Amino acid sequence: MRLGIISALAEEQLGLVEAMRGPSKLIHGMRDYWAGTLWEIDAVCVLSRIGKVAAAMTATTLVEKFGVTHILFTGVAGAGDKTVQVGDIVVAEALVQHDMDASPLFPRFEVPLTGLTHFQPDQQLSLRLSRAAHEFLERDFLDAISEGERQAFRLAQPRVHRGLVASGDQFMNDRVRLEALNAALPGLVAVEMEGAAVAQVCYELGVPCAVIRTVSDNANENAATDFMRFVKSVAAQYAFHITRRVCRDLLKYPLQPSRVSAGT
Ligand code: ADE
């Protein structure tokens, strides 16, 4: 396997390139692709920048130019539901582009001419990710996140959620819009700006992918407050430790070949 690891921002991928053995950098399409091994897994790390086009371009390049066989997206997201709290972890079970609306020609959220509104990530990889997320919270969390940051962000007992992740080219900071989206998308757990674009690319290219997000905010009027502090001091640690756990797990128990499934 060759694992492509994408994050939108440098702060979401802190420490990964430094952890790489034999790293080599190749610049393509205004992005730095770092190839090497991460905990003995052949990997390519890259920052997509923000938004669906940026993410789609990066995922496509990872597959077509770097030959990755699997893609993992790590980063932060806004909570998509009241049951989801800042500091929780979300592993996507399905992904939808919430700003896709070609109605009345096609149903709302359907990506025209695919017949799909929801794209499914790879079940095996997603299961490994949620296992790694649980282990991170049980075993690494207290050492990885300082007490000051735990108190500042009220991270008492973070949980792992699996559910629907909605992506769109908007930073969601409006309670009313979020509630409307939550009502329109049953099972919504998080909102972000890249995951569903990566999932569509991976579906079309037949490459398994998975998306994991640390919840940085409640997607309301306070969403941008302390955002970068959270990404640097909390989310970066989550991503590093979970990626390390996933790589070790993949080395020990390689994934079985799986058919890329569609969505609904
Ligand atoms: N990523 C993190 N928080 C977000 C939000 N509120 N909206 C969109 N993307 C996000």
PDB file of C-alpha atoms and ligand atoms in Angstrom:
ATOM      1  CA  MET A   1       0.000   0.000   0.000  1.00  0.00           C
ATOM      2  CA  ARG A   2       1.011   3.614  -0.487  1.00  0.00           C
ATOM      3  CA  LEU A   3      -0.884   5.966   1.802  1.00  0.00           C
ATOM      4  CA  GLY A   4      -1.616   9.554   0.777  1.00  0.00           C
ATOM      5  CA  ILE A   5      -2.206  11.807   3.784  1.00  0.00           C
ATOM      6  CA  ILE A   6      -3.919  15.139   3.142  1.00  0.00           C
ATOM      7  CA  SER A   7      -4.648  18.010   5.506  1.00  0.00           C
ATOM      8  CA  ALA A   8      -5.833  21.468   4.526  1.00  0.00           C
ATOM      9  CA  LEU A   9      -3.500  23.509   6.743  1.00  0.00           C
ATOM     10  CA  ALA A  10       0.119  23.110   7.873  1.00  0.00           C
ATOM     11  CA  GLU A  11      -1.040  23.321  11.504  1.00  0.00           C
ATOM     12  CA  GLU A  12      -3.221  20.222  11.002  1.00  0.00           C
ATOM     13  CA  GLN A  13      -0.238  18.118   9.927  1.00  0.00           C
ATOM     14  CA  LEU A  14       2.426  19.344  12.365  1.00  0.00           C
ATOM     15  CA  GLY A  15       5.230  16.868  12.965  1.00  0.00           C
ATOM     16  CA  LEU A  16       4.319  14.321  10.296  1.00  0.00           C
ATOM     17  CA  VAL A  17       6.975  15.263   7.739  1.00  0.00           C
ATOM     18  CA  GLU A  18       9.516  15.427  10.589  1.00  0.00           C
ATOM     19  CA  ALA A  19       8.493  11.885  11.588  1.00  0.00           C
ATOM     20  CA  MET A  20       9.101  10.612   8.063  1.00  0.00           C
ATOM     21  CA  ARG A  21      12.063   8.349   7.251  1.00  0.00           C
ATOM     22  CA  GLY A  22      13.879   9.190   4.008  1.00  0.00           C
ATOM     23  CA  PRO A  23      11.663  12.123   3.103  1.00  0.00           C
ATOM     24  CA  SER A  24      11.892  13.591  -0.392  1.00  0.00           C
ATOM     25  CA  LYS A  25      10.002  16.638  -1.564  1.00  0.00           C
ATOM     26  CA  LEU A  26       8.446  17.111  -4.967  1.00  0.00           C
ATOM     27  CA  ILE A  27       6.650  20.335  -5.837  1.00  0.00           C
ATOM     28  CA  HIS A  28       3.695  19.966  -8.174  1.00  0.00           C
ATOM     29  CA  GLY A  29       0.763  22.292  -8.839  1.00  0.00           C
ATOM     30  CA  MET A  30       1.929  24.741  -6.158  1.00  0.00           C
ATOM     31  CA  ARG A  31       1.987  22.087  -3.437  1.00  0.00           C
ATOM     32  CA  ASP A  32       4.810  20.257  -1.643  1.00  0.00           C
ATOM     33  CA  TYR A  33       4.415  16.471  -1.738  1.00  0.00           C
ATOM     34  CA  TRP A  34       6.594  14.688   0.830  1.00  0.00           C
ATOM     35  CA  ALA A  35       7.223  11.022   0.077  1.00  0.00           C
ATOM     36  CA  GLY A  36       8.884   8.654   2.556  1.00  0.00           C
ATOM     37  CA  THR A  37       7.947   6.144   5.210  1.00  0.00           C
ATOM     38  CA  LEU A  38       5.834   6.869   8.264  1.00  0.00           C
ATOM     39  CA  TRP A  39       6.191   4.203  10.944  1.00  0.00           C
ATOM     40  CA  GLU A  40       7.291   1.878   8.109  1.00  0.00           C
ATOM     41  CA  ILE A  41       4.278   2.607   5.924  1.00  0.00           C
ATOM     42  CA  ASP A  42       5.045   4.020   2.466  1.00  0.00           C
ATOM     43  CA  ALA A  43       3.380   7.438   2.561  1.00  0.00           C
ATOM     44  CA  VAL A  44       3.004  10.783   0.810  1.00  0.00           C
ATOM     45  CA  CYS A  45       2.028  13.826   2.909  1.00  0.00           C
ATOM     46  CA  VAL A  46       0.616  16.995   1.390  1.00  0.00           C
ATOM     47  CA  LEU A  47      -1.313  20.128   2.328  1.00  0.00           C
ATOM     48  CA  SER A  48      -4.290  20.717   0.069  1.00  0.00           C
ATOM     49  CA  ARG A  49      -5.160  24.218   1.265  1.00  0.00           C
ATOM     50  CA  ILE A  50      -8.794  24.997   1.938  1.00  0.00           C
ATOM     51  CA  GLY A  51     -11.882  24.150  -0.115  1.00  0.00           C
ATOM     52  CA  LYS A  52     -13.324  21.484  -2.376  1.00  0.00           C
ATOM     53  CA  VAL A  53     -11.416  22.354  -5.563  1.00  0.00           C
ATOM     54  CA  ALA A  54      -8.090  22.502  -3.713  1.00  0.00           C
ATOM     55  CA  ALA A  55      -8.810  19.137  -2.087  1.00  0.00           C
ATOM     56  CA  ALA A  56      -9.987  17.506  -5.335  1.00  0.00           C
ATOM     57  CA  MET A  57      -6.886  18.678  -7.178  1.00  0.00           C
ATOM     58  CA  THR A  58      -4.610  17.365  -4.430  1.00  0.00           C
ATOM     59  CA  ALA A  59      -6.334  13.982  -4.178  1.00  0.00           C
ATOM     60  CA  THR A  60      -6.218  13.524  -7.942  1.00  0.00           C
ATOM     61  CA  THR A  61      -2.503  14.362  -8.048  1.00  0.00           C
ATOM     62  CA  LEU A  62      -1.765  11.943  -5.205  1.00  0.00           C
ATOM     63  CA  VAL A  63      -3.356   9.136  -7.184  1.00  0.00           C
ATOM     64  CA  GLU A  64      -2.284   9.999 -10.718  1.00  0.00           C
ATOM     65  CA  LYS A  65       1.236  11.282 -10.116  1.00  0.00           C
ATOM     66  CA  PHE A  66       2.287   9.665  -6.844  1.00  0.00           C
ATOM     67  CA  GLY A  67       0.512   6.337  -7.223  1.00  0.00           C
ATOM     68  CA  VAL A  68      -1.055   6.291  -3.771  1.00  0.00           C
ATOM     69  CA  THR A  69      -3.384   3.340  -3.224  1.00  0.00           C
ATOM     70  CA  HIS A  70      -5.299   4.802  -0.245  1.00  0.00           C
ATOM     71  CA  ILE A  71      -6.061   8.337   0.937  1.00  0.00           C
ATOM     72  CA  LEU A  72      -6.506   9.575   4.475  1.00  0.00           C
ATOM     73  CA  PHE A  73      -7.753  13.099   5.186  1.00  0.00           C
ATOM     74  CA  THR A  74      -7.064  14.501   8.655  1.00  0.00           C
ATOM     75  CA  GLY A  75      -8.026  17.903   9.960  1.00  0.00           C
ATOM     76  CA  VAL A  76     -10.608  19.876  11.897  1.00  0.00           C
ATOM     77  CA  ALA A  77     -14.347  20.390  11.490  1.00  0.00           C
ATOM     78  CA  GLY A  78     -17.261  22.248  12.992  1.00  0.00           C
ATOM     79  CA  ALA A  79     -19.782  20.225  15.024  1.00  0.00           C
ATOM     80  CA  GLY A  80     -22.770  19.278  12.877  1.00  0.00           C
ATOM     81  CA  ASP A  81     -25.050  18.320  15.742  1.00  0.00           C
ATOM     82  CA  LYS A  82     -25.632  19.260  19.381  1.00  0.00           C
ATOM     83  CA  THR A  83     -24.423  15.843  20.547  1.00  0.00           C
ATOM     84  CA  VAL A  84     -20.960  16.601  19.106  1.00  0.00           C
ATOM     85  CA  GLN A  85     -18.601  18.705  21.245  1.00  0.00           C
ATOM     86  CA  VAL A  86     -15.363  20.582  20.731  1.00  0.00           C
ATOM     87  CA  GLY A  87     -12.511  18.090  21.187  1.00  0.00           C
ATOM     88  CA  ASP A  88     -14.554  15.116  19.971  1.00  0.00           C
ATOM     89  CA  ILE A  89     -13.378  13.095  16.980  1.00  0.00           C
ATOM     90  CA  VAL A  90     -15.494  12.391  13.922  1.00  0.00           C
ATOM     91  CA  VAL A  91     -14.843   9.543  11.494  1.00  0.00           C
ATOM     92  CA  ALA A  92     -16.903   9.894   8.306  1.00  0.00           C
ATOM     93  CA  GLU A  93     -19.350   7.123   7.481  1.00  0.00           C
ATOM     94  CA  ALA A  94     -20.604   9.058   4.462  1.00  0.00           C
ATOM     95  CA  LEU A  95     -19.808  12.424   2.896  1.00  0.00           C
ATOM     96  CA  VAL A  96     -22.017  14.928   1.103  1.00  0.00           C
ATOM     97  CA  GLN A  97     -21.328  18.237  -0.663  1.00  0.00           C
ATOM     98  CA  HIS A  98     -23.751  20.484   1.197  1.00  0.00           C
ATOM     99  CA  ASP A  99     -23.474  23.366  -1.267  1.00  0.00           C
ATOM    100  CA  MET A 100     -24.247  21.179  -4.315  1.00  0.00           C
ATOM    101  CA  ASP A 101     -27.686  22.175  -5.602  1.00  0.00           C
ATOM    102  CA  ALA A 102     -28.541  21.731  -9.287  1.00  0.00           C
ATOM    103  CA  SER A 103     -32.280  21.602  -8.552  1.00  0.00           C
ATOM    104  CA  PRO A 104     -34.719  21.452 -10.233  1.00  0.00           C
ATOM    105  CA  LEU A 105     -32.604  19.580 -12.787  1.00  0.00           C
ATOM    106  CA  PHE A 106     -31.305  17.163 -10.141  1.00  0.00           C
ATOM    107  CA  PRO A 107     -32.284  16.608  -6.505  1.00  0.00           C
ATOM    108  CA  ARG A 108     -30.598  18.875  -3.943  1.00  0.00           C
ATOM    109  CA  PHE A 109     -27.150  17.535  -2.894  1.00  0.00           C
ATOM    110  CA  GLU A 110     -26.944  15.131  -5.862  1.00  0.00           C
ATOM    111  CA  VAL A 111     -23.693  15.432  -7.819  1.00  0.00           C
ATOM    112  CA  PRO A 112     -25.106  15.743 -11.340  1.00  0.00           C
ATOM    113  CA  LEU A 113     -24.740  12.689 -13.565  1.00  0.00           C
ATOM    114  CA  THR A 114     -23.400  10.450 -10.819  1.00  0.00           C
ATOM    115  CA  GLY A 115     -26.818   9.707  -9.318  1.00  0.00           C
ATOM    116  CA  LEU A 116     -25.250  10.139  -5.865  1.00  0.00           C
ATOM    117  CA  THR A 117     -25.717  12.550  -3.009  1.00  0.00           C
ATOM    118  CA  HIS A 118     -23.579  10.630  -0.488  1.00  0.00           C
ATOM    119  CA  PHE A 119     -20.124   9.155  -1.059  1.00  0.00           C
ATOM    120  CA  GLN A 120     -18.959   6.281   1.115  1.00  0.00           C
ATOM    121  CA  PRO A 121     -15.420   6.092   2.478  1.00  0.00           C
ATOM    122  CA  ASP A 122     -13.631   2.759   2.760  1.00  0.00           C
ATOM    123  CA  GLN A 123     -15.128   0.745   5.628  1.00  0.00           C
ATOM    124  CA  GLN A 124     -11.942  -1.088   6.638  1.00  0.00           C
ATOM    125  CA  LEU A 125      -9.786   2.042   6.715  1.00  0.00           C
ATOM    126  CA  SER A 126     -12.505   3.983   8.560  1.00  0.00           C
ATOM    127  CA  LEU A 127     -12.791   1.200  11.132  1.00  0.00           C
ATOM    128  CA  ARG A 128      -9.018   1.245  11.695  1.00  0.00           C
ATOM    129  CA  LEU A 129      -9.221   5.021  12.099  1.00  0.00           C
ATOM    130  CA  SER A 130     -11.986   4.931  14.674  1.00  0.00           C
ATOM    131  CA  ARG A 131     -10.132   2.231  16.586  1.00  0.00           C
ATOM    132  CA  ALA A 132      -6.993   4.375  16.567  1.00  0.00           C
ATOM    133  CA  ALA A 133      -9.066   7.386  17.667  1.00  0.00           C
ATOM    134  CA  HIS A 134     -10.498   5.459  20.630  1.00  0.00           C
ATOM    135  CA  GLU A 135      -7.030   4.247  21.604  1.00  0.00           C
ATOM    136  CA  PHE A 136      -5.665   7.779  21.327  1.00  0.00           C
ATOM    137  CA  LEU A 137      -8.345   9.104  23.681  1.00  0.00           C
ATOM    138  CA  GLU A 138      -7.849   6.270  26.159  1.00  0.00           C
ATOM    139  CA  ARG A 139      -4.050   6.089  26.156  1.00  0.00           C
ATOM    140  CA  ASP A 140      -2.424   9.250  24.735  1.00  0.00           C
ATOM    141  CA  PHE A 141      -4.861  12.089  25.320  1.00  0.00           C
ATOM    142  CA  LEU A 142      -3.830  13.166  28.818  1.00  0.00           C
ATOM    143  CA  ASP A 143      -0.132  13.234  27.929  1.00  0.00           C
ATOM    144  CA  ALA A 144      -0.607  14.730  24.472  1.00  0.00           C
ATOM    145  CA  ILE A 145      -2.804  17.695  25.437  1.00  0.00           C
ATOM    146  CA  SER A 146      -1.590  19.962  28.223  1.00  0.00           C
ATOM    147  CA  GLU A 147      -3.847  20.569  31.199  1.00  0.00           C
ATOM    148  CA  GLY A 148      -3.986  24.264  30.297  1.00  0.00           C
ATOM    149  CA  GLU A 149      -5.361  23.497  26.850  1.00  0.00           C
ATOM    150  CA  ARG A 150      -7.760  20.880  28.197  1.00  0.00           C
ATOM    151  CA  GLN A 151      -9.170  23.472  30.575  1.00  0.00           C
ATOM    152  CA  ALA A 152      -9.168  26.328  28.067  1.00  0.00           C
ATOM    153  CA  PHE A 153     -11.206  24.302  25.573  1.00  0.00           C
ATOM    154  CA  ARG A 154     -13.208  22.368  28.217  1.00  0.00           C
ATOM    155  CA  LEU A 155     -12.022  19.018  26.897  1.00  0.00           C
ATOM    156  CA  ALA A 156     -13.349  16.779  29.636  1.00  0.00           C
ATOM    157  CA  GLN A 157     -14.190  13.430  28.082  1.00  0.00           C
ATOM    158  CA  PRO A 158     -13.847  13.601  24.321  1.00  0.00           C
ATOM    159  CA  ARG A 159     -15.736  10.982  22.317  1.00  0.00           C
ATOM    160  CA  VAL A 160     -15.527   9.390  18.882  1.00  0.00           C
ATOM    161  CA  HIS A 161     -18.513   9.753  16.546  1.00  0.00           C
ATOM    162  CA  ARG A 162     -19.188   8.033  13.239  1.00  0.00           C
ATOM    163  CA  GLY A 163     -21.644   9.644  10.865  1.00  0.00           C
ATOM    164  CA  LEU A 164     -22.309  11.992   7.987  1.00  0.00           C
ATOM    165  CA  VAL A 165     -19.763  14.709   7.201  1.00  0.00           C
ATOM    166  CA  ALA A 166     -20.892  17.614   5.008  1.00  0.00           C
ATOM    167  CA  SER A 167     -18.389  19.630   2.979  1.00  0.00           C
ATOM    168  CA  GLY A 168     -18.862  22.990   1.283  1.00  0.00           C
ATOM    169  CA  ASP A 169     -16.958  26.081   0.270  1.00  0.00           C
ATOM    170  CA  GLN A 170     -18.054  28.015   3.351  1.00  0.00           C
ATOM    171  CA  PHE A 171     -16.664  28.316   6.829  1.00  0.00           C
ATOM    172  CA  MET A 172     -19.866  27.663   8.777  1.00  0.00           C
ATOM    173  CA  ASN A 173     -20.334  30.274  11.510  1.00  0.00           C
ATOM    174  CA  ASP A 174     -24.073  30.696  11.650  1.00  0.00           C
ATOM    175  CA  ARG A 175     -26.254  28.733  14.061  1.00  0.00           C
ATOM    176  CA  VAL A 176     -29.415  29.126  11.959  1.00  0.00           C
ATOM    177  CA  ARG A 177     -27.759  27.880   8.755  1.00  0.00           C
ATOM    178  CA  LEU A 178     -26.260  24.956  10.623  1.00  0.00           C
ATOM    179  CA  GLU A 179     -29.638  23.991  12.091  1.00  0.00           C
ATOM    180  CA  ALA A 180     -31.217  24.086   8.623  1.00  0.00           C
ATOM    181  CA  LEU A 181     -28.437  21.896   7.257  1.00  0.00           C
ATOM    182  CA  ASN A 182     -28.760  19.482  10.159  1.00  0.00           C
ATOM    183  CA  ALA A 183     -32.497  19.183   9.438  1.00  0.00           C
ATOM    184  CA  ALA A 184     -31.856  18.576   5.726  1.00  0.00           C
ATOM    185  CA  LEU A 185     -29.116  15.992   6.300  1.00  0.00           C
ATOM    186  CA  PRO A 186     -30.081  13.244   8.766  1.00  0.00           C
ATOM    187  CA  GLY A 187     -27.136  11.833  10.707  1.00  0.00           C
ATOM    188  CA  LEU A 188     -24.978  14.936  10.229  1.00  0.00           C
ATOM    189  CA  VAL A 189     -22.063  15.022  12.686  1.00  0.00           C
ATOM    190  CA  ALA A 190     -19.610  17.535  11.214  1.00  0.00           C
ATOM    191  CA  VAL A 191     -19.164  20.303   8.669  1.00  0.00           C
ATOM    192  CA  GLU A 192     -15.913  21.052   6.902  1.00  0.00           C
ATOM    193  CA  MET A 193     -14.626  22.135   3.495  1.00  0.00           C
ATOM    194  CA  GLU A 194     -12.807  19.261   1.774  1.00  0.00           C
ATOM    195  CA  GLY A 195     -13.781  15.709   2.718  1.00  0.00           C
ATOM    196  CA  ALA A 196     -16.650  15.102   0.295  1.00  0.00           C
ATOM    197  CA  ALA A 197     -14.571  16.402  -2.610  1.00  0.00           C
ATOM    198  CA  VAL A 198     -11.834  13.893  -1.793  1.00  0.00           C
ATOM    199  CA  ALA A 199     -14.471  11.171  -1.441  1.00  0.00           C
ATOM    200  CA  GLN A 200     -15.885  11.944  -4.896  1.00  0.00           C
ATOM    201  CA  VAL A 201     -12.446  11.886  -6.510  1.00  0.00           C
ATOM    202  CA  CYS A 202     -11.604   8.612  -4.769  1.00  0.00           C
ATOM    203  CA  TYR A 203     -14.923   7.077  -5.801  1.00  0.00           C
ATOM    204  CA  GLU A 204     -14.372   8.079  -9.428  1.00  0.00           C
ATOM    205  CA  LEU A 205     -10.757   6.833  -9.465  1.00  0.00           C
ATOM    206  CA  GLY A 206     -11.534   3.657  -7.522  1.00  0.00           C
ATOM    207  CA  VAL A 207      -9.235   4.471  -4.588  1.00  0.00           C
ATOM    208  CA  PRO A 208     -10.275   3.736  -0.981  1.00  0.00           C
ATOM    209  CA  CYS A 209     -10.282   6.773   1.301  1.00  0.00           C
ATOM    210  CA  ALA A 210     -11.189   7.774   4.855  1.00  0.00           C
ATOM    211  CA  VAL A 211     -11.786  11.088   6.602  1.00  0.00           C
ATOM    212  CA  ILE A 212     -11.136  11.878  10.268  1.00  0.00           C
ATOM    213  CA  ARG A 213     -11.746  15.245  11.875  1.00  0.00           C
ATOM    214  CA  THR A 214     -11.187  16.783  15.282  1.00  0.00           C
ATOM    215  CA  VAL A 215     -14.067  19.063  16.199  1.00  0.00           C
ATOM    216  CA  SER A 216     -12.646  22.568  16.643  1.00  0.00           C
ATOM    217  CA  ASP A 217     -15.841  24.623  17.005  1.00  0.00           C
ATOM    218  CA  ASN A 218     -19.635  24.586  17.056  1.00  0.00           C
ATOM    219  CA  ALA A 219     -20.036  26.092  13.575  1.00  0.00           C
ATOM    220  CA  ASN A 220     -21.817  29.050  15.170  1.00  0.00           C
ATOM    221  CA  GLU A 221     -21.000  32.737  15.628  1.00  0.00           C
ATOM    222  CA  ASN A 222     -18.006  31.847  17.875  1.00  0.00           C
ATOM    223  CA  ALA A 223     -16.511  29.379  15.389  1.00  0.00           C
ATOM    224  CA  ALA A 224     -13.484  31.495  14.495  1.00  0.00           C
ATOM    225  CA  THR A 225     -12.606  32.433  18.094  1.00  0.00           C
ATOM    226  CA  ASP A 226      -9.389  30.674  19.174  1.00  0.00           C
ATOM    227  CA  PHE A 227      -9.579  28.584  15.994  1.00  0.00           C
ATOM    228  CA  MET A 228      -5.851  28.625  15.159  1.00  0.00           C
ATOM    229  CA  ARG A 229      -4.856  28.092  18.800  1.00  0.00           C
ATOM    230  CA  PHE A 230      -7.044  24.968  18.885  1.00  0.00           C
ATOM    231  CA  VAL A 231      -5.656  23.658  15.593  1.00  0.00           C
ATOM    232  CA  LYS A 232      -2.041  24.098  16.699  1.00  0.00           C
ATOM    233  CA  SER A 233      -2.213  22.997  20.304  1.00  0.00           C
ATOM    234  CA  VAL A 234      -4.955  20.367  20.189  1.00  0.00           C
ATOM    235  CA  ALA A 235      -5.876  19.130  16.695  1.00  0.00           C
ATOM    236  CA  ALA A 236      -2.254  18.761  15.564  1.00  0.00           C
ATOM    237  CA  GLN A 237      -1.594  16.389  18.488  1.00  0.00           C
ATOM    238  CA  TYR A 238      -4.723  14.384  17.761  1.00  0.00           C
ATOM    239  CA  ALA A 239      -3.750  13.985  14.079  1.00  0.00           C
ATOM    240  CA  PHE A 240      -0.151  13.030  14.852  1.00  0.00           C
ATOM    241  CA  HIS A 241      -0.953  10.375  17.445  1.00  0.00           C
ATOM    242  CA  ILE A 242      -3.880   8.889  15.530  1.00  0.00           C
ATOM    243  CA  THR A 243      -1.850   8.702  12.309  1.00  0.00           C
ATOM    244  CA  ARG A 244       0.971   7.004  14.205  1.00  0.00           C
ATOM    245  CA  ARG A 245      -1.441   4.467  15.659  1.00  0.00           C
ATOM    246  CA  VAL A 246      -3.061   3.814  12.265  1.00  0.00           C
ATOM    247  CA  CYS A 247       0.298   3.325  10.521  1.00  0.00           C
ATOM    248  CA  ARG A 248       1.472   0.862  13.179  1.00  0.00           C
ATOM    249  CA  ASP A 249      -1.816  -1.001  12.912  1.00  0.00           C
ATOM    250  CA  LEU A 250      -1.603  -1.124   9.094  1.00  0.00           C
ATOM    251  CA  LEU A 251       1.933  -2.489   9.296  1.00  0.00           C
ATOM    252  CA  LYS A 252       0.884  -5.220  11.691  1.00  0.00           C
ATOM    253  CA  TYR A 253      -2.425  -6.041  10.012  1.00  0.00           C
ATOM    254  CA  PRO A 254      -2.357  -5.039   6.322  1.00  0.00           C
ATOM    255  CA  LEU A 255      -5.707  -4.126   4.796  1.00  0.00           C
ATOM    256  CA  GLN A 256      -7.506  -6.716   2.706  1.00  0.00           C
ATOM    257  CA  PRO A 257      -8.181  -5.627  -0.887  1.00  0.00           C
ATOM    258  CA  SER A 258     -11.600  -3.972  -0.925  1.00  0.00           C
ATOM    259  CA  ARG A 259     -13.988  -2.884  -3.638  1.00  0.00           C
ATOM    260  CA  VAL A 260     -14.628   0.851  -3.625  1.00  0.00           C
ATOM    261  CA  SER A 261     -18.310   1.208  -2.900  1.00  0.00           C
ATOM    262  CA  ALA A 262     -20.523   3.971  -4.138  1.00  0.00           C
ATOM    263  CA  GLY A 263     -22.841   6.006  -2.033  1.00  0.00           C
ATOM    264  CA  THR A 264     -26.563   6.605  -2.090  1.00  0.00           C
TER     265      THR A 264
HETATM  266  N1  ADE B   1     -13.523  23.498   9.723  1.00  0.00           N
HETATM  267  C1  ADE B   1     -13.465  23.707  11.056  1.00  0.00           C
HETATM  268  N2  ADE B   1     -14.523  24.389  11.501  1.00  0.00           N
HETATM  269  C2  ADE B   1     -15.293  24.626  10.422  1.00  0.00           C
HETATM  270  C3  ADE B   1     -16.501  25.303  10.224  1.00  0.00           C
HETATM  271  N3  ADE B   1     -17.145  25.873  11.247  1.00  0.00           N
HETATM  272  N4  ADE B   1     -17.003  25.371   8.956  1.00  0.00           N
HETATM  273  C4  ADE B   1     -16.335  24.793   7.937  1.00  0.00           C
HETATM  274  N5  ADE B   1     -15.181  24.160   8.057  1.00  0.00           N
HETATM  275  C5  ADE B   1     -14.665  24.066   9.291  1.00  0.00           C
END
